C-alpha positions as YAML, in Angstrom:
chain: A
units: angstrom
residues:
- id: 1
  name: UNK
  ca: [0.00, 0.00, 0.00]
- id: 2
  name: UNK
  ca: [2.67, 2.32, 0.62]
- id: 3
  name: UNK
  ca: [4.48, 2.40, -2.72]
- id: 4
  name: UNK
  ca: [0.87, 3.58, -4.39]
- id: 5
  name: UNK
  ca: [0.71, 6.41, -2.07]
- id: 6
  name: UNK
  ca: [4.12, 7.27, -2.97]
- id: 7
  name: UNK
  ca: [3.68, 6.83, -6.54]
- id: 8
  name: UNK
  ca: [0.78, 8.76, -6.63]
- id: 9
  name: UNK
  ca: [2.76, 11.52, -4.47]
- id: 10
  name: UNK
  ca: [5.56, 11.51, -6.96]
- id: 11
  name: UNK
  ca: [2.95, 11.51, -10.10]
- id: 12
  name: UNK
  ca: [1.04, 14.20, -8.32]
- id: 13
  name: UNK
  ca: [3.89, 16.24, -7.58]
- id: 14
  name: UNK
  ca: [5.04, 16.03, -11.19]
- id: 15
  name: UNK
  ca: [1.74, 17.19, -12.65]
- id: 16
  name: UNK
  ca: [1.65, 19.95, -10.95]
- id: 17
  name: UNK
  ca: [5.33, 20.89, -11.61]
- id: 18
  name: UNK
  ca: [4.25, 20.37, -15.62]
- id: 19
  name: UNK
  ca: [1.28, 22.33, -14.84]
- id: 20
  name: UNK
  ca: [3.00, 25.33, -13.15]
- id: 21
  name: UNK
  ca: [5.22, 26.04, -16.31]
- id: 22
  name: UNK
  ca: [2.42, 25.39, -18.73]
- id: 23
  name: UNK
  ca: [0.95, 28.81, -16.77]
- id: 24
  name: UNK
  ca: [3.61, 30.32, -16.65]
- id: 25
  name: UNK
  ca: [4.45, 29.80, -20.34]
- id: 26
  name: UNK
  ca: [0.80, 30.99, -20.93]
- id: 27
  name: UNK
  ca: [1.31, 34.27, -18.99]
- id: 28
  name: UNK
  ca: [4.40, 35.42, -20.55]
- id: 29
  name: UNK
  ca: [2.47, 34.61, -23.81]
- id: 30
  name: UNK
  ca: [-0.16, 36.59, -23.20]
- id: 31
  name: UNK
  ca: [1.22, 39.12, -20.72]
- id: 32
  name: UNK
  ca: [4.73, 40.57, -22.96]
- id: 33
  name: UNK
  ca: [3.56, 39.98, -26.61]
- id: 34
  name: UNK
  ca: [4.50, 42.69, -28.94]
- id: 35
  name: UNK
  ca: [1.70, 42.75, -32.11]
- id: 36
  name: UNK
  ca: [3.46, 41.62, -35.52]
- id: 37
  name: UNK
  ca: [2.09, 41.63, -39.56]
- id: 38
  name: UNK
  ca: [0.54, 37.86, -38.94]
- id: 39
  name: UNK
  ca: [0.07, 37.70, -35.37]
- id: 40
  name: UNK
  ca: [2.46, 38.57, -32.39]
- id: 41
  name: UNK
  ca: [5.78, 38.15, -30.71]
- id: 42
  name: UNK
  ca: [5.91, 37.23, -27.39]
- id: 43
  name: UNK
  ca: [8.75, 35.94, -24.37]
- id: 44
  name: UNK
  ca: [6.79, 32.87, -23.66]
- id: 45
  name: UNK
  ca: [9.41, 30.74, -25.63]
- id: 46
  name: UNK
  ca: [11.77, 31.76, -22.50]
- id: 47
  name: UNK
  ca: [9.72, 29.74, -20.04]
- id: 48
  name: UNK
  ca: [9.38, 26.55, -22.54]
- id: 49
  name: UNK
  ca: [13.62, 26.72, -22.38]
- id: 50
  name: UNK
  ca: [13.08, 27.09, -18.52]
- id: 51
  name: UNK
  ca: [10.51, 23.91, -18.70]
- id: 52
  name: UNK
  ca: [12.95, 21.59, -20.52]
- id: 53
  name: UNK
  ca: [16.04, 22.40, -17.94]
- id: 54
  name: UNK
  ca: [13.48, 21.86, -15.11]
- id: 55
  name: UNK
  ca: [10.98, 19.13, -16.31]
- id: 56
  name: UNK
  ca: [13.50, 16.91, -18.66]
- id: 57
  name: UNK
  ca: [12.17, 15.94, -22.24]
- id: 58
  name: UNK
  ca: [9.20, 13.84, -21.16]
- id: 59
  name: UNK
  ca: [7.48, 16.79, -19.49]
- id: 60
  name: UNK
  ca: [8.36, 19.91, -21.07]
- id: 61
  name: UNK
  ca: [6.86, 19.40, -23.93]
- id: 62
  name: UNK
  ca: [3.33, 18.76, -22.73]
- id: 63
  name: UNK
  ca: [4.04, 21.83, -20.88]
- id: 64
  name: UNK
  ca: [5.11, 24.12, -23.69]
- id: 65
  name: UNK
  ca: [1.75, 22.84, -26.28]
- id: 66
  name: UNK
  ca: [-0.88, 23.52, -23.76]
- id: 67
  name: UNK
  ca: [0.58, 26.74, -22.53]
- id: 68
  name: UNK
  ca: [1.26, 28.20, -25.78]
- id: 69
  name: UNK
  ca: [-1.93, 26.60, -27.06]
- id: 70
  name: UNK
  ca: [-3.81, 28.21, -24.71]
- id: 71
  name: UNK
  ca: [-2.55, 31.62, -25.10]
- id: 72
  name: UNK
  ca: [-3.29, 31.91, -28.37]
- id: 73
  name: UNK
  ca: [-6.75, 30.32, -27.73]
- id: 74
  name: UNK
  ca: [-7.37, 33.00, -25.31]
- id: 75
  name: UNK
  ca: [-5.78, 35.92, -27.34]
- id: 76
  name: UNK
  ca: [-8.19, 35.33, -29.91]
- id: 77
  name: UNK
  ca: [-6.09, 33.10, -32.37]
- id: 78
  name: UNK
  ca: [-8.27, 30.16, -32.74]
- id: 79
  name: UNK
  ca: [-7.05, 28.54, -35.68]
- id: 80
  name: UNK
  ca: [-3.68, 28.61, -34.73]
- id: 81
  name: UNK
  ca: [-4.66, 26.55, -30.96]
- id: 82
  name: UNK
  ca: [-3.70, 23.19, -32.73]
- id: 83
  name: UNK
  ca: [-0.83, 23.81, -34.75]
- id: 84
  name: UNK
  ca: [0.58, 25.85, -31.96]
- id: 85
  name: UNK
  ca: [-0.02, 22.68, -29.61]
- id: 86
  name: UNK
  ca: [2.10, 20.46, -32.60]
- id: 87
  name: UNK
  ca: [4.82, 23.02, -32.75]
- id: 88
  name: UNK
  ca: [5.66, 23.89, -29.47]
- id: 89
  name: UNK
  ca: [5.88, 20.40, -28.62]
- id: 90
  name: UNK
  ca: [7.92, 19.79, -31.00]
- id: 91
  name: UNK
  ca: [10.34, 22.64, -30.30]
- id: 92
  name: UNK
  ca: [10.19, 21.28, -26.40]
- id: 93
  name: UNK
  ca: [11.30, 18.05, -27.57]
- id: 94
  name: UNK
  ca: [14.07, 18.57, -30.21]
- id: 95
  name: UNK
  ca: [15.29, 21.21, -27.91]
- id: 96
  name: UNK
  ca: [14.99, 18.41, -24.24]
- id: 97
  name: UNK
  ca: [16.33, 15.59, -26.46]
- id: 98
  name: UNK
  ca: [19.54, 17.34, -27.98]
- id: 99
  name: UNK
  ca: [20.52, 18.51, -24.20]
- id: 100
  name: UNK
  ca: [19.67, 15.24, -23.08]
- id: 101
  name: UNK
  ca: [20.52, 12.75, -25.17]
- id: 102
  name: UNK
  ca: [22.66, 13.41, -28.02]
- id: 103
  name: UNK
  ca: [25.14, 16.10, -26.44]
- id: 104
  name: UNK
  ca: [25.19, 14.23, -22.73]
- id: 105
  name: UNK
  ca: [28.02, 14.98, -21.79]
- id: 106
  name: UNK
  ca: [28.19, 18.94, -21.76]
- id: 107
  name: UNK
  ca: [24.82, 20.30, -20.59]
- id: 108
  name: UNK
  ca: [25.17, 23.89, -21.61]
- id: 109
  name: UNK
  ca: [26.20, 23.28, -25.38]
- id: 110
  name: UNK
  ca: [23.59, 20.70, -25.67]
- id: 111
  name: UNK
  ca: [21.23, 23.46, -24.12]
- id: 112
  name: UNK
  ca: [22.62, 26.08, -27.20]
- id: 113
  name: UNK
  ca: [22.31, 23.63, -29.84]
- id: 114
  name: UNK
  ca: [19.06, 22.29, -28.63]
- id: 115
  name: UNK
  ca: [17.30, 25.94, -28.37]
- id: 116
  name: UNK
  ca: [19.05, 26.90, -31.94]
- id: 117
  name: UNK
  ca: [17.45, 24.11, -33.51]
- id: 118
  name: UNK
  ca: [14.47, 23.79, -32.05]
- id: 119
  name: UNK
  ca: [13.50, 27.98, -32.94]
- id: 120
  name: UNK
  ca: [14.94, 26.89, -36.33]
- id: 121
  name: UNK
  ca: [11.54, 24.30, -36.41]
- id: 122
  name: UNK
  ca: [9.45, 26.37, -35.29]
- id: 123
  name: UNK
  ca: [10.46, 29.32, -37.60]
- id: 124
  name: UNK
  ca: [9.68, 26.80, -40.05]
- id: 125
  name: UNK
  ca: [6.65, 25.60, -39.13]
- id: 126
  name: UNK
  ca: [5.24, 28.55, -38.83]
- id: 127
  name: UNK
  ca: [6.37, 30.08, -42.20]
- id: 128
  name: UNK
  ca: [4.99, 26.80, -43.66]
- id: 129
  name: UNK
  ca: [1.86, 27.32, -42.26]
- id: 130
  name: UNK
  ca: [1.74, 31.03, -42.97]
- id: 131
  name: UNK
  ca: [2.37, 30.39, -46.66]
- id: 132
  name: UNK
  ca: [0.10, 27.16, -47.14]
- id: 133
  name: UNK
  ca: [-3.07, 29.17, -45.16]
- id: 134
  name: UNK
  ca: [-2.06, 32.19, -47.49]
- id: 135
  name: UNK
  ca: [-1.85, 31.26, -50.72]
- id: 136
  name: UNK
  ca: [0.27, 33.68, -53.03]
- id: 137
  name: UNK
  ca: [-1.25, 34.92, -56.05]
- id: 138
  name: UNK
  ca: [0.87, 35.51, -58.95]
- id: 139
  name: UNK
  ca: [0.91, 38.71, -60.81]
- id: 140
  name: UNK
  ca: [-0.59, 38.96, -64.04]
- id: 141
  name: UNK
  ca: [2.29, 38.79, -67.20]
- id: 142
  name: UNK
  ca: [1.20, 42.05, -69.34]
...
């Protein structure tokens, strides 16, 4: 009986933890976003880097989708909730399992390369998704 209270405990413990940065992403969304030509800019990306150092790659992620997700859900960007949600998780992850797992042995580089890479996706991404929801119309040949 006691190791399922203390599983639960830990499990508990660790979903609020995942929880706590998922608001706090949200309110540095929402709170310090600067408006740009298709949507905003915002410091909310600096508490998903804070996530993966202090929840690891399994947690961070989750943590970074729903927050972000639900700052632009709240800020009036509807149609951007679930590819926001895909995105940042993905950033969260490439970003967790570079520091991790592929450059083990030096934390801090891993931590560079992870958070270079991972805005690289996400730049990406959202480009992609800008230009495929936008379609470019050619100009007429006189």
């Amino acid at each position: 009986m006691k190791k399922n209270t203390k599983n639960a405990r830990i499990n508990v413990r660790a979903i609020t933890f995942t929880a706590v940065m998922a608001a706090l992403v949200f309110v540095f969304t929402c709170t310090f976003k600067i408006p740009f030509v298709n949507g905003y800019t915002h410091i909310g990306d600096s508490m998903i880097f804070l996530a993966i150092v202090f929840l690891g790659w399994k947690k961070a992620p989750l943590a970074a989708g729903i927050g972000a997700a639900l700052a632009d859900l709240i800020g009036g960007y509807s149609a951007w909730v679930a590819p926001t949600f895909i995105i940042k998780f993905i950033m969260a992850l490439i970003c967790a399992l570079i520091m991790e797992k592929v450059i083990k042995n030096n934390k801090v580089v891993g931590y560079i390369v992870g958070a270079i890479l991972g805005g690289v996706w996400q730049i990406v991404a959202y480009l992609s998704l800008i230009h495929i929801s936008e379609p470019t119309r050619q100009a007429e040949i006189s």
